[in-house]
């Protein structure tokens, strides 16, 4: 059975039919099982459960009775379990191998943290329970918040934002409130080219006009260009540090001083805190607000294992404007400060970001991760992440273009480009070739400041042996790309599906299953 390049699965061979190209009757290749769509399995009127005949009576559906087949497959329990298990075996996962997605921090998730998050006292509570029945949960939230304040050198923390971009919005709303409190309605937010893409989107969503600040030849913020643009209309600068090129901003203190002197405030995207945790405190760099992706820096793989969480830490200048609710220790008990109980000590809050306290599961995982490492262990985490990324950078810079390889060590991720590929080959072809080598591809075409970008983040949880295997695979595919090997245009050839038409999939996605129309001969 051959599989075409558009990614469509061919028809299953009929019994007694010809052998497939792969040499098997079923289309399976040993334990790589060919799995149909669930709609193509069994018959629509099949079922795994027998029900007694329902007595006929007057309908109480007011004319809303279903008058045609529901269109869902009828499967038994074994069929259902096997179907989804077979599909799961065609997915790449952090439990199978290294996940080199740059900027996403796909690290191993310690099972201890998962066990803690599933404890009934944390997993089964309800946000509307009486405060006296959830004192342990509030103590956990408060203790985690104290750790985040200490690790960042900031003054306070809002725990309720539920992801990175949500945290960005929280920080900007606090900045807006602080400026308006002094009668200063500024309308511009400056965003460096090397910042995360969510930064300008968040600023625009908050109602600000966004202006870009260029990067210099070393991949950092052009300090002179920033200073020239500062003025009475600039509310804030949103800066990612370490930035999206995987580089630390050495002028961060000077940037903060210049912004403050111009009357603005500094927002830092803390998505890359994994590279500096335990070593650099953003509060010492003049930051006024910064979100922290708990789902990246403190345990759970980004995009897997549950929802995100983006607490925001604030400087003393912004603390009065931080959102509700928040947990406060009052003597030997913990209280949830809401609008009704905020009183005078937090009366200038801008409001609230979420209905309740935030993501309890993520809080539990993050505190478990922090306590199991300790302060010294967290410093080792960032050190190992940076070491692994620099190892990849130096081992591959002879075969892959490293745009900022000469501007000093990178942080937690290494940046390459497709410069030097021959025969019309590009980053996409190298990424598809990596699939054949058994790896999930790295982040592609991001950051936008580098043409054909390839952003590789090994994280701190990978061994040297595992990283060496990735390096060997990338080196092999890169050499093929530099030689113009056109077979890469067909990659992947060993995956369950061949290369899809990604443009067609994006522009004309098929979102609902429709039974194929059978061709019929004209009579």
Short mmCIF file of C-alpha atoms in Angstrom, two decimals:
data_model
loop_
_atom_site.label_atom_id
_atom_site.label_comp_id
_atom_site.label_asym_id
_atom_site.label_seq_id
_atom_site.Cartn_x
_atom_site.Cartn_y
_atom_site.Cartn_z
CA UNK A 1 0.00 0.00 0.00
CA UNK A 2 1.44 3.35 -0.95
CA UNK A 3 0.50 6.56 0.77
CA UNK A 4 0.35 9.67 -1.38
CA UNK A 5 2.08 12.92 -0.57
CA UNK A 6 -1.11 14.82 0.10
CA UNK A 7 -1.45 12.83 3.28
CA UNK A 8 -4.67 11.04 2.36
CA UNK A 9 -5.00 7.46 3.56
CA UNK A 10 -5.68 5.09 0.63
CA UNK A 11 -8.53 2.61 0.60
CA UNK A 12 -8.08 -0.53 2.65
CA UNK A 13 -7.41 -3.58 0.48
CA UNK A 14 -10.39 -5.91 0.11
CA UNK A 15 -10.16 -9.54 1.12
CA UNK A 16 -8.60 -11.58 -1.65
CA UNK A 17 -7.21 -8.45 -3.27
CA UNK A 18 -3.68 -7.80 -4.39
CA UNK A 19 -0.77 -7.57 -1.98
CA UNK A 20 0.16 -3.98 -1.12
CA UNK A 21 3.41 -2.33 -2.09
CA UNK A 22 4.51 -2.68 1.52
CA UNK A 23 4.06 -6.43 1.19
CA UNK A 24 1.26 -6.87 3.73
CA UNK A 25 -2.41 -7.64 3.22
CA UNK A 26 -3.57 -5.22 5.93
CA UNK A 27 -1.34 -2.27 5.11
CA UNK A 28 0.28 -2.64 8.55
CA UNK A 29 4.06 -2.61 8.84
CA UNK A 30 4.80 -4.85 11.81
CA UNK A 31 3.77 -2.79 14.88
CA UNK A 32 3.12 0.35 12.83
CA UNK A 33 -0.59 -0.24 12.43
CA UNK A 34 -2.67 1.28 9.65
CA UNK A 35 -5.68 2.82 11.39
CA UNK A 36 -8.86 4.00 9.64
CA UNK A 37 -10.89 6.98 10.74
CA UNK A 38 -13.34 6.19 13.52
CA UNK A 39 -16.21 6.97 11.13
CA UNK A 40 -14.96 4.26 8.81
CA UNK A 41 -15.01 1.59 11.50
CA UNK A 42 -17.92 -0.81 11.87
CA UNK A 43 -21.48 0.16 10.96
CA UNK A 44 -23.39 3.20 12.08
CA UNK A 45 -26.09 1.02 13.69
CA UNK A 46 -23.59 -1.11 15.59
CA UNK A 47 -23.31 -0.89 19.36
CA UNK A 48 -21.39 -2.40 22.24
CA UNK A 49 -24.41 -2.31 24.55
CA UNK A 50 -27.82 -3.98 24.25
CA UNK A 51 -30.80 -1.96 25.44
CA UNK A 52 -34.30 -3.20 26.10
CA UNK A 53 -36.93 -2.18 23.61
CA UNK A 54 -38.23 1.27 24.56
CA UNK A 55 -42.04 1.37 24.88
CA UNK A 56 -43.60 3.66 22.32
CA UNK A 57 -45.43 6.63 23.72
CA UNK A 58 -46.17 10.25 23.09
CA UNK A 59 -43.03 12.24 22.35
CA UNK A 60 -42.11 14.99 24.76
CA UNK A 61 -39.52 16.55 22.43
CA UNK A 62 -41.91 19.17 21.01
CA UNK A 63 -41.15 18.29 17.43
CA UNK A 64 -37.39 18.12 17.93
CA UNK A 65 -37.21 14.36 17.38
CA UNK A 66 -34.25 13.22 15.30
CA UNK A 67 -35.50 12.17 11.87
CA UNK A 68 -32.28 10.90 10.32
CA UNK A 69 -29.30 8.77 11.41
CA UNK A 70 -27.05 10.45 13.95
CA UNK A 71 -23.97 9.80 11.83
CA UNK A 72 -21.77 8.40 14.59
CA UNK A 73 -20.01 5.04 14.48
CA UNK A 74 -21.23 2.28 16.75
CA UNK A 75 -18.26 0.62 18.42
CA UNK A 76 -17.70 -1.87 21.17
CA UNK A 77 -15.40 -1.05 24.07
CA UNK A 78 -12.42 -3.07 22.71
CA UNK A 79 -12.75 -1.40 19.31
CA UNK A 80 -12.81 2.05 20.90
CA UNK A 81 -9.84 1.44 23.21
CA UNK A 82 -7.77 -0.11 20.43
CA UNK A 83 -8.57 2.70 18.02
CA UNK A 84 -7.34 5.47 20.30
CA UNK A 85 -4.38 3.44 21.55
CA UNK A 86 -3.23 2.84 17.97
CA UNK A 87 -3.57 6.53 17.20
CA UNK A 88 -1.58 7.41 20.32
CA UNK A 89 1.28 5.23 19.07
CA UNK A 90 1.55 7.45 16.01
CA UNK A 91 2.08 10.57 18.16
CA UNK A 92 5.42 11.90 19.31
CA UNK A 93 5.56 12.62 23.04
CA UNK A 94 7.99 13.79 25.70
CA UNK A 95 7.90 10.26 27.13
CA UNK A 96 9.25 8.92 23.82
CA UNK A 97 12.13 11.26 23.15
CA UNK A 98 13.68 14.71 23.10
CA UNK A 99 11.32 17.53 22.11
CA UNK A 100 13.54 20.30 20.64
CA UNK A 101 10.83 22.96 20.25
CA UNK A 102 12.51 26.30 20.83
CA UNK A 103 10.70 28.79 23.09
CA UNK A 104 8.27 26.12 24.30
CA UNK A 105 10.45 24.40 26.94
CA UNK A 106 9.27 20.82 26.48
CA UNK A 107 11.06 19.33 29.46
CA UNK A 108 10.45 16.04 31.21
CA UNK A 109 7.63 16.32 33.70
CA UNK A 110 8.57 14.59 36.99
CA UNK A 111 5.92 12.05 37.97
CA UNK A 112 6.17 13.21 41.58
CA UNK A 113 4.60 16.51 40.56
CA UNK A 114 1.75 14.71 38.80
CA UNK A 115 1.12 12.60 41.89
CA UNK A 116 0.94 15.70 44.08
CA UNK A 117 -1.45 17.45 41.67
CA UNK A 118 -3.77 14.45 41.87
CA UNK A 119 -4.06 14.42 45.66
CA UNK A 120 -7.79 14.71 46.48
CA UNK A 121 -7.24 17.76 48.70
CA UNK A 122 -5.94 19.66 45.67
CA UNK A 123 -7.55 17.94 42.69
CA UNK A 124 -11.09 17.59 43.97
CA UNK A 125 -11.75 20.95 45.62
CA UNK A 126 -14.23 23.48 44.26
CA UNK A 127 -13.52 27.23 44.00
CA UNK A 128 -16.79 28.04 45.74
CA UNK A 129 -16.09 25.93 48.83
CA UNK A 130 -16.06 27.76 52.17
CA UNK A 131 -12.65 29.27 52.89
CA UNK A 132 -12.27 27.25 56.06
CA UNK A 133 -12.42 23.99 54.08
CA UNK A 134 -9.57 24.88 51.67
CA UNK A 135 -6.94 26.31 54.01
CA UNK A 136 -4.33 23.84 52.77
CA UNK A 137 -4.87 24.86 49.15
CA UNK A 138 -4.65 28.56 50.05
CA UNK A 139 -1.46 27.89 51.99
CA UNK A 140 0.00 26.23 48.88
CA UNK A 141 -0.96 29.19 46.66
CA UNK A 142 0.50 31.65 49.16
CA UNK A 143 3.73 29.67 49.57
CA UNK A 144 4.20 29.36 45.81
CA UNK A 145 3.62 33.10 45.47
CA UNK A 146 6.31 33.80 48.07
CA UNK A 147 8.77 31.63 46.13
CA UNK A 148 8.00 33.50 42.90
CA UNK A 149 8.54 36.85 44.63
CA UNK A 150 11.89 35.71 46.06
CA UNK A 151 13.10 34.17 42.81
CA UNK A 152 12.28 37.32 40.83
CA UNK A 153 13.19 39.95 43.43
CA UNK A 154 9.81 41.62 42.96
CA UNK A 155 7.34 43.07 45.47
CA UNK A 156 4.08 41.15 44.95
CA UNK A 157 2.44 38.53 42.73
CA UNK A 158 -0.94 37.97 41.09
CA UNK A 159 -1.59 34.23 40.82
CA UNK A 160 -4.85 34.24 38.84
CA UNK A 161 -3.68 34.78 35.20
CA UNK A 162 -4.06 31.50 33.36
CA UNK A 163 -1.36 31.61 30.69
CA UNK A 164 1.46 33.74 29.30
CA UNK A 165 -0.58 36.11 27.14
CA UNK A 166 -3.17 36.39 29.91
CA UNK A 167 -0.34 37.44 32.22
CA UNK A 168 0.87 39.99 29.69
CA UNK A 169 -2.59 41.54 29.61
CA UNK A 170 -2.65 41.59 33.41
CA UNK A 171 0.66 43.45 33.52
CA UNK A 172 -0.43 46.02 30.93
CA UNK A 173 -3.73 46.64 32.71
CA UNK A 174 -1.83 47.33 35.93
CA UNK A 175 0.50 49.67 34.03
CA UNK A 176 -2.48 51.49 32.49
CA UNK A 177 -4.09 51.88 35.91
CA UNK A 178 -0.89 53.25 37.44
CA UNK A 179 -0.46 55.80 34.64
CA UNK A 180 -4.10 56.89 34.78
CA UNK A 181 -3.87 57.26 38.56
CA UNK A 182 -1.30 59.99 38.02
CA UNK A 183 -3.37 61.54 35.21
CA UNK A 184 -1.08 60.27 32.45
CA UNK A 185 -2.93 58.70 29.51
CA UNK A 186 -0.14 57.45 27.28
CA UNK A 187 -0.99 55.50 24.14
CA UNK A 188 2.15 53.79 22.78
CA UNK A 189 3.85 50.53 23.75
CA UNK A 190 7.29 49.81 22.31
CA UNK A 191 8.06 46.20 21.43
CA UNK A 192 11.53 45.05 20.28
CA UNK A 193 11.75 42.84 17.19
CA UNK A 194 13.25 40.09 19.32
CA UNK A 195 10.23 39.89 21.64
CA UNK A 196 7.67 37.10 21.68
CA UNK A 197 4.91 37.49 19.11
CA UNK A 198 2.25 37.67 21.80
CA UNK A 199 3.70 40.94 23.13
CA UNK A 200 2.52 43.25 20.30
CA UNK A 201 -0.77 41.35 20.07
CA UNK A 202 -1.42 41.84 23.79
CA UNK A 203 -0.52 45.52 23.66
CA UNK A 204 -2.89 46.06 20.73
CA UNK A 205 -5.62 44.12 22.52
CA UNK A 206 -5.17 46.41 25.53
CA UNK A 207 -5.82 49.40 23.29
CA UNK A 208 -2.27 50.64 22.78
CA UNK A 209 -0.59 51.59 19.55
CA UNK A 210 2.39 49.30 19.00
CA UNK A 211 5.72 50.44 17.58
CA UNK A 212 8.69 48.16 16.93
CA UNK A 213 12.24 48.72 18.11
CA UNK A 214 14.88 47.12 15.85
CA UNK A 215 17.50 44.62 16.93
CA UNK A 216 21.19 45.30 16.49
CA UNK A 217 23.66 43.06 14.66
CA UNK A 218 24.18 41.03 17.85
CA UNK A 219 20.50 40.12 18.15
CA UNK A 220 19.79 42.42 21.09
CA UNK A 221 17.67 45.55 21.49
CA UNK A 222 19.12 48.54 19.66
CA UNK A 223 19.55 50.74 22.74
CA UNK A 224 20.13 53.96 20.80
CA UNK A 225 16.98 53.41 18.70
CA UNK A 226 14.99 52.78 21.87
CA UNK A 227 16.25 55.92 23.58
CA UNK A 228 15.48 58.03 20.50
CA UNK A 229 11.86 56.83 20.48
CA UNK A 230 11.10 57.31 24.18
CA UNK A 231 8.84 60.24 24.94
CA UNK A 232 5.74 61.44 26.78
CA UNK A 233 3.44 59.20 24.70
CA UNK A 234 5.21 55.92 25.57
CA UNK A 235 3.39 54.00 28.30
CA UNK A 236 5.69 50.98 28.44
CA UNK A 237 8.29 48.82 26.79
CA UNK A 238 7.51 45.11 26.51
CA UNK A 239 10.77 43.23 26.36
CA UNK A 240 11.48 39.50 26.34
CA UNK A 241 14.59 38.60 28.33
CA UNK A 242 16.23 36.28 27.49
CA UNK A 243 14.88 37.20 24.07
CA UNK A 244 13.46 35.06 21.30
CA UNK A 245 16.87 34.75 19.66
CA UNK A 246 17.95 32.86 22.77
CA UNK A 247 20.11 35.78 23.95
CA UNK A 248 20.31 37.68 27.22
CA UNK A 249 19.86 41.46 27.07
CA UNK A 250 23.04 42.86 28.70
CA UNK A 251 21.70 46.44 28.58
CA UNK A 252 18.56 45.60 30.54
CA UNK A 253 19.36 47.88 33.51
CA UNK A 254 20.14 50.80 31.20
CA UNK A 255 16.96 50.12 29.22
CA UNK A 256 14.89 50.22 32.43
CA UNK A 257 16.53 53.44 33.59
CA UNK A 258 15.87 55.13 30.25
CA UNK A 259 12.20 54.06 30.20
CA UNK A 260 11.63 55.18 33.80
CA UNK A 261 13.34 58.52 33.13
CA UNK A 262 10.88 59.06 30.27
CA UNK A 263 7.93 58.35 32.59
CA UNK A 264 7.15 54.86 31.23
CA UNK A 265 7.16 51.41 32.81
CA UNK A 266 8.90 48.16 31.89
CA UNK A 267 7.09 44.91 31.19
CA UNK A 268 9.22 41.78 30.86
CA UNK A 269 7.99 38.64 29.12
CA UNK A 270 9.15 35.93 31.52
CA UNK A 271 8.42 32.98 29.26
CA UNK A 272 12.16 32.26 29.09
CA UNK A 273 12.71 32.45 32.84
CA UNK A 274 13.87 28.83 32.61
CA UNK A 275 17.24 30.14 31.41
CA UNK A 276 17.93 32.44 34.37
CA UNK A 277 15.92 31.11 37.32
CA UNK A 278 18.02 31.01 40.48
CA UNK A 279 20.72 33.19 38.87
CA UNK A 280 19.18 36.51 37.82
CA UNK A 281 16.37 38.37 39.59
CA UNK A 282 14.37 40.49 37.12
CA UNK A 283 13.51 42.92 39.91
CA UNK A 284 17.20 43.82 40.12
CA UNK A 285 17.06 44.78 36.42
CA UNK A 286 14.39 47.45 36.90
CA UNK A 287 11.41 45.39 35.75
CA UNK A 288 7.95 46.62 36.83
CA UNK A 289 5.87 43.61 35.81
CA UNK A 290 6.67 40.14 34.48
CA UNK A 291 4.62 37.03 33.90
CA UNK A 292 6.03 33.59 34.64
CA UNK A 293 4.94 30.56 32.63
CA UNK A 294 4.62 27.95 35.36
CA UNK A 295 3.87 25.42 32.64
CA UNK A 296 7.33 26.02 31.13
CA UNK A 297 9.76 26.94 33.88
CA UNK A 298 8.33 24.89 36.71
CA UNK A 299 7.53 21.42 35.49
CA UNK A 300 4.67 20.72 33.12
CA UNK A 301 5.59 20.45 29.42
CA UNK A 302 4.24 23.39 27.48
CA UNK A 303 1.08 22.40 25.64
CA UNK A 304 0.75 19.04 27.38
CA UNK A 305 -0.46 17.77 30.71
CA UNK A 306 -3.13 20.33 31.32
CA UNK A 307 -3.78 24.08 31.24
CA UNK A 308 -1.17 26.78 31.43
CA UNK A 309 -0.58 29.24 34.23
CA UNK A 310 0.91 32.73 34.06
CA UNK A 311 1.30 34.45 37.46
CA UNK A 312 2.50 38.06 37.26
CA UNK A 313 5.03 39.59 39.65
CA UNK A 314 4.94 43.35 40.27
CA UNK A 315 7.28 46.05 41.48
CA UNK A 316 6.32 48.19 44.47
CA UNK A 317 5.10 50.88 42.06
CA UNK A 318 2.51 48.54 40.54
CA UNK A 319 1.51 46.46 43.57
CA UNK A 320 -1.42 48.74 44.56
CA UNK A 321 -2.97 48.16 41.13
CA UNK A 322 -2.61 44.36 41.00
CA UNK A 323 -5.77 42.32 40.35
CA UNK A 324 -8.11 40.44 42.64
CA UNK A 325 -8.54 37.90 44.07
CA UNK A 326 -5.39 37.08 46.01
CA UNK A 327 -4.57 34.94 49.02
CA UNK A 328 -3.40 36.75 52.14
CA UNK A 329 -2.07 35.24 55.37
CA UNK A 330 -3.88 36.68 58.37
CA UNK A 331 -2.38 35.32 61.56
CA UNK A 332 -2.63 31.53 61.43
CA UNK A 333 -5.22 31.37 58.65
CA UNK A 334 -5.40 32.28 54.99
CA UNK A 335 -8.03 34.56 53.52
CA UNK A 336 -9.10 35.15 49.94
CA UNK A 337 -9.22 38.90 49.31
CA UNK A 338 -12.16 39.73 47.06
CA UNK A 339 -13.98 42.95 46.19
CA UNK A 340 -16.02 42.68 49.37
CA UNK A 341 -12.96 42.30 51.63
CA UNK A 342 -10.33 44.36 49.85
CA UNK A 343 -10.83 47.41 52.11
CA UNK A 344 -8.24 50.16 51.97
CA UNK A 345 -5.04 48.15 51.66
CA UNK A 346 -5.70 47.27 48.01
CA UNK A 347 -8.38 49.74 46.99
CA UNK A 348 -6.67 50.78 43.72
CA UNK A 349 -6.84 47.34 42.09
CA UNK A 350 -7.79 47.44 38.42
CA UNK A 351 -10.25 44.54 38.89
CA UNK A 352 -9.88 40.86 38.21
CA UNK A 353 -8.44 38.64 35.47
CA UNK A 354 -10.34 35.45 36.23
CA UNK A 355 -13.40 34.32 38.11
CA UNK A 356 -11.40 32.43 40.71
CA UNK A 357 -7.86 31.77 41.93
CA UNK A 358 -6.14 30.36 38.84
CA UNK A 359 -4.98 26.86 37.91
CA UNK A 360 -4.73 24.77 41.08
CA UNK A 361 -3.17 21.80 39.32
CA UNK A 362 -0.40 23.97 37.92
CA UNK A 363 0.21 25.58 41.31
CA UNK A 364 0.62 22.17 42.90
CA UNK A 365 3.00 20.92 40.21
CA UNK A 366 5.08 24.09 40.33
CA UNK A 367 5.48 24.13 44.12
CA UNK A 368 6.33 20.42 44.10
CA UNK A 369 8.99 21.13 41.47
CA UNK A 370 10.43 24.07 43.43
CA UNK A 371 10.52 22.26 46.79
CA UNK A 372 12.09 19.12 45.30
CA UNK A 373 14.89 21.21 43.73
CA UNK A 374 15.46 23.91 46.32
CA UNK A 375 17.17 27.20 45.52
CA UNK A 376 20.47 25.56 44.59
CA UNK A 377 18.72 22.98 42.43
CA UNK A 378 16.87 25.69 40.50
CA UNK A 379 20.19 27.38 39.76
CA UNK A 380 21.44 24.07 38.41
CA UNK A 381 18.30 23.76 36.26
CA UNK A 382 19.04 27.02 34.45
CA UNK A 383 22.75 26.23 34.23
CA UNK A 384 22.11 22.84 32.64
CA UNK A 385 19.56 24.30 30.20
CA UNK A 386 22.08 26.92 29.04
CA UNK A 387 24.91 24.37 28.86
CA UNK A 388 22.86 21.99 26.71
CA UNK A 389 21.82 24.73 24.30
CA UNK A 390 25.38 26.00 23.88
CA UNK A 391 26.59 22.46 23.28
CA UNK A 392 24.11 22.12 20.39
CA UNK A 393 25.07 25.56 19.04
CA UNK A 394 28.79 24.83 18.94
CA UNK A 395 28.42 21.26 17.65
CA UNK A 396 26.29 22.33 14.68
CA UNK A 397 27.56 25.78 13.74
CA UNK A 398 29.99 24.24 11.21
CA UNK A 399 27.11 22.76 9.17
CA UNK A 400 24.24 25.13 9.99
CA UNK A 401 24.30 28.91 9.80
CA UNK A 402 24.15 30.38 13.33
CA UNK A 403 23.22 34.06 12.82
CA UNK A 404 24.30 35.14 16.30
CA UNK A 405 26.83 32.43 17.03
CA UNK A 406 29.65 34.96 17.16
CA UNK A 407 27.91 37.30 19.62
CA UNK A 408 28.59 35.23 22.71
CA UNK A 409 26.96 32.27 24.43
CA UNK A 410 23.27 31.66 23.84
CA UNK A 411 20.92 31.02 26.72
CA UNK A 412 18.49 28.10 26.80
CA UNK A 413 17.97 27.79 23.03
CA UNK A 414 20.17 27.81 19.94
CA UNK A 415 19.17 29.64 16.76
CA UNK A 416 20.06 28.49 13.23
CA UNK A 417 18.92 29.36 9.70
CA UNK A 418 18.65 27.62 6.32
CA UNK A 419 21.30 29.84 4.74
CA UNK A 420 23.54 27.69 2.52
CA UNK A 421 20.95 25.05 1.59
CA UNK A 422 21.10 24.14 -2.11
CA UNK A 423 18.56 23.02 -4.71
CA UNK A 424 15.69 25.07 -3.35
CA UNK A 425 15.70 23.20 -0.04
CA UNK A 426 14.60 25.07 3.07
CA UNK A 427 14.01 24.85 6.79
CA UNK A 428 10.78 22.95 6.18
CA UNK A 429 12.63 20.19 4.32
CA UNK A 430 15.16 19.78 7.13
CA UNK A 431 12.32 19.59 9.65
CA UNK A 432 10.54 16.90 7.64
CA UNK A 433 13.82 14.99 7.34
CA UNK A 434 14.13 15.04 11.14
CA UNK A 435 10.79 13.24 11.38
CA UNK A 436 12.29 10.35 9.45
CA UNK A 437 15.13 10.35 11.98
CA UNK A 438 12.61 9.88 14.79
CA UNK A 439 12.55 13.43 16.19
CA UNK A 440 9.85 16.04 16.49
CA UNK A 441 11.14 19.05 14.52
CA UNK A 442 12.39 22.20 16.20
CA UNK A 443 10.45 25.48 16.09
CA UNK A 444 10.50 26.75 12.49
CA UNK A 445 10.47 30.25 10.98
CA UNK A 446 10.51 31.89 14.39
CA UNK A 447 11.79 34.39 15.42
CA UNK A 448 10.92 36.42 12.35
CA UNK A 449 14.14 38.44 12.54
CA UNK A 450 15.99 35.45 11.03
CA UNK A 451 15.07 34.10 7.58
CA UNK A 452 14.39 30.37 7.65
CA UNK A 453 14.86 30.28 11.43
CA UNK A 454 15.31 27.04 13.35
CA UNK A 455 15.03 27.48 17.12
CA UNK A 456 16.28 24.50 19.14
CA UNK A 457 15.74 24.13 22.88
CA UNK A 458 17.01 20.89 24.47
CA UNK A 459 16.02 21.87 28.06
CA UNK A 460 17.92 20.75 31.14
CA UNK A 461 16.31 17.33 31.43
CA UNK A 462 18.07 15.76 28.44
CA UNK A 463 21.20 13.63 28.78
CA UNK A 464 24.34 14.17 26.72
CA UNK A 465 23.69 10.87 24.94
CA UNK A 466 20.21 12.01 23.92
CA UNK A 467 21.46 15.40 22.77
CA UNK A 468 24.29 13.76 20.80
CA UNK A 469 21.70 11.67 18.96
CA UNK A 470 19.75 14.82 18.03
CA UNK A 471 22.95 16.54 16.93
CA UNK A 472 23.87 13.56 14.76
CA UNK A 473 20.44 13.52 13.14
CA UNK A 474 20.45 17.27 12.48
CA UNK A 475 23.99 17.12 11.11
CA UNK A 476 23.06 14.29 8.74
CA UNK A 477 19.98 16.06 7.37
CA UNK A 478 21.77 19.44 7.20
CA UNK A 479 24.57 17.94 5.09
CA UNK A 480 21.98 16.52 2.73
CA UNK A 481 20.29 19.94 2.49
CA UNK A 482 23.59 21.70 1.79
CA UNK A 483 24.29 19.14 -0.96
CA UNK A 484 20.89 19.81 -2.53
CA UNK A 485 19.59 16.29 -1.92
CA UNK A 486 16.16 16.45 -3.56
CA UNK A 487 14.96 13.34 -1.74
CA UNK A 488 14.36 15.63 1.24
CA UNK A 489 11.47 17.15 -0.71
CA UNK A 490 9.63 13.85 -0.21
CA UNK A 491 10.35 13.56 3.51
CA UNK A 492 9.02 12.14 5.71
CA UNK A 493 8.94 8.76 3.99
CA UNK A 494 8.97 6.53 7.10
CA UNK A 495 6.23 8.29 9.10
CA UNK A 496 2.62 7.00 9.31
CA UNK A 497 1.67 9.75 6.86
CA UNK A 498 3.60 11.52 4.16
CA UNK A 499 3.96 15.27 3.80
CA UNK A 500 0.69 17.17 3.81
CA UNK A 501 -0.27 20.13 1.67
CA UNK A 502 0.05 22.54 4.59
CA UNK A 503 -1.16 25.56 2.62
CA UNK A 504 -4.35 23.78 1.58
CA UNK A 505 -4.85 22.46 5.11
CA UNK A 506 -4.58 25.99 6.54
CA UNK A 507 -6.76 27.71 3.94
CA UNK A 508 -9.38 25.01 3.38
CA UNK A 509 -9.44 22.84 6.49
CA UNK A 510 -11.83 19.90 6.53
CA UNK A 511 -13.41 20.16 9.97
CA UNK A 512 -16.22 17.63 9.68
CA UNK A 513 -16.28 14.10 8.33
CA UNK A 514 -18.33 13.41 5.23
CA UNK A 515 -18.72 9.94 3.80
CA UNK A 516 -16.96 9.73 0.43
CA UNK A 517 -19.27 9.81 -2.56
CA UNK A 518 -19.06 6.53 -4.43
CA UNK A 519 -18.65 6.94 -8.17
CA UNK A 520 -21.48 5.28 -10.13
CA UNK A 521 -21.49 4.29 -13.76
CA UNK A 522 -23.93 6.10 -16.01
CA UNK A 523 -26.93 3.99 -17.02
#
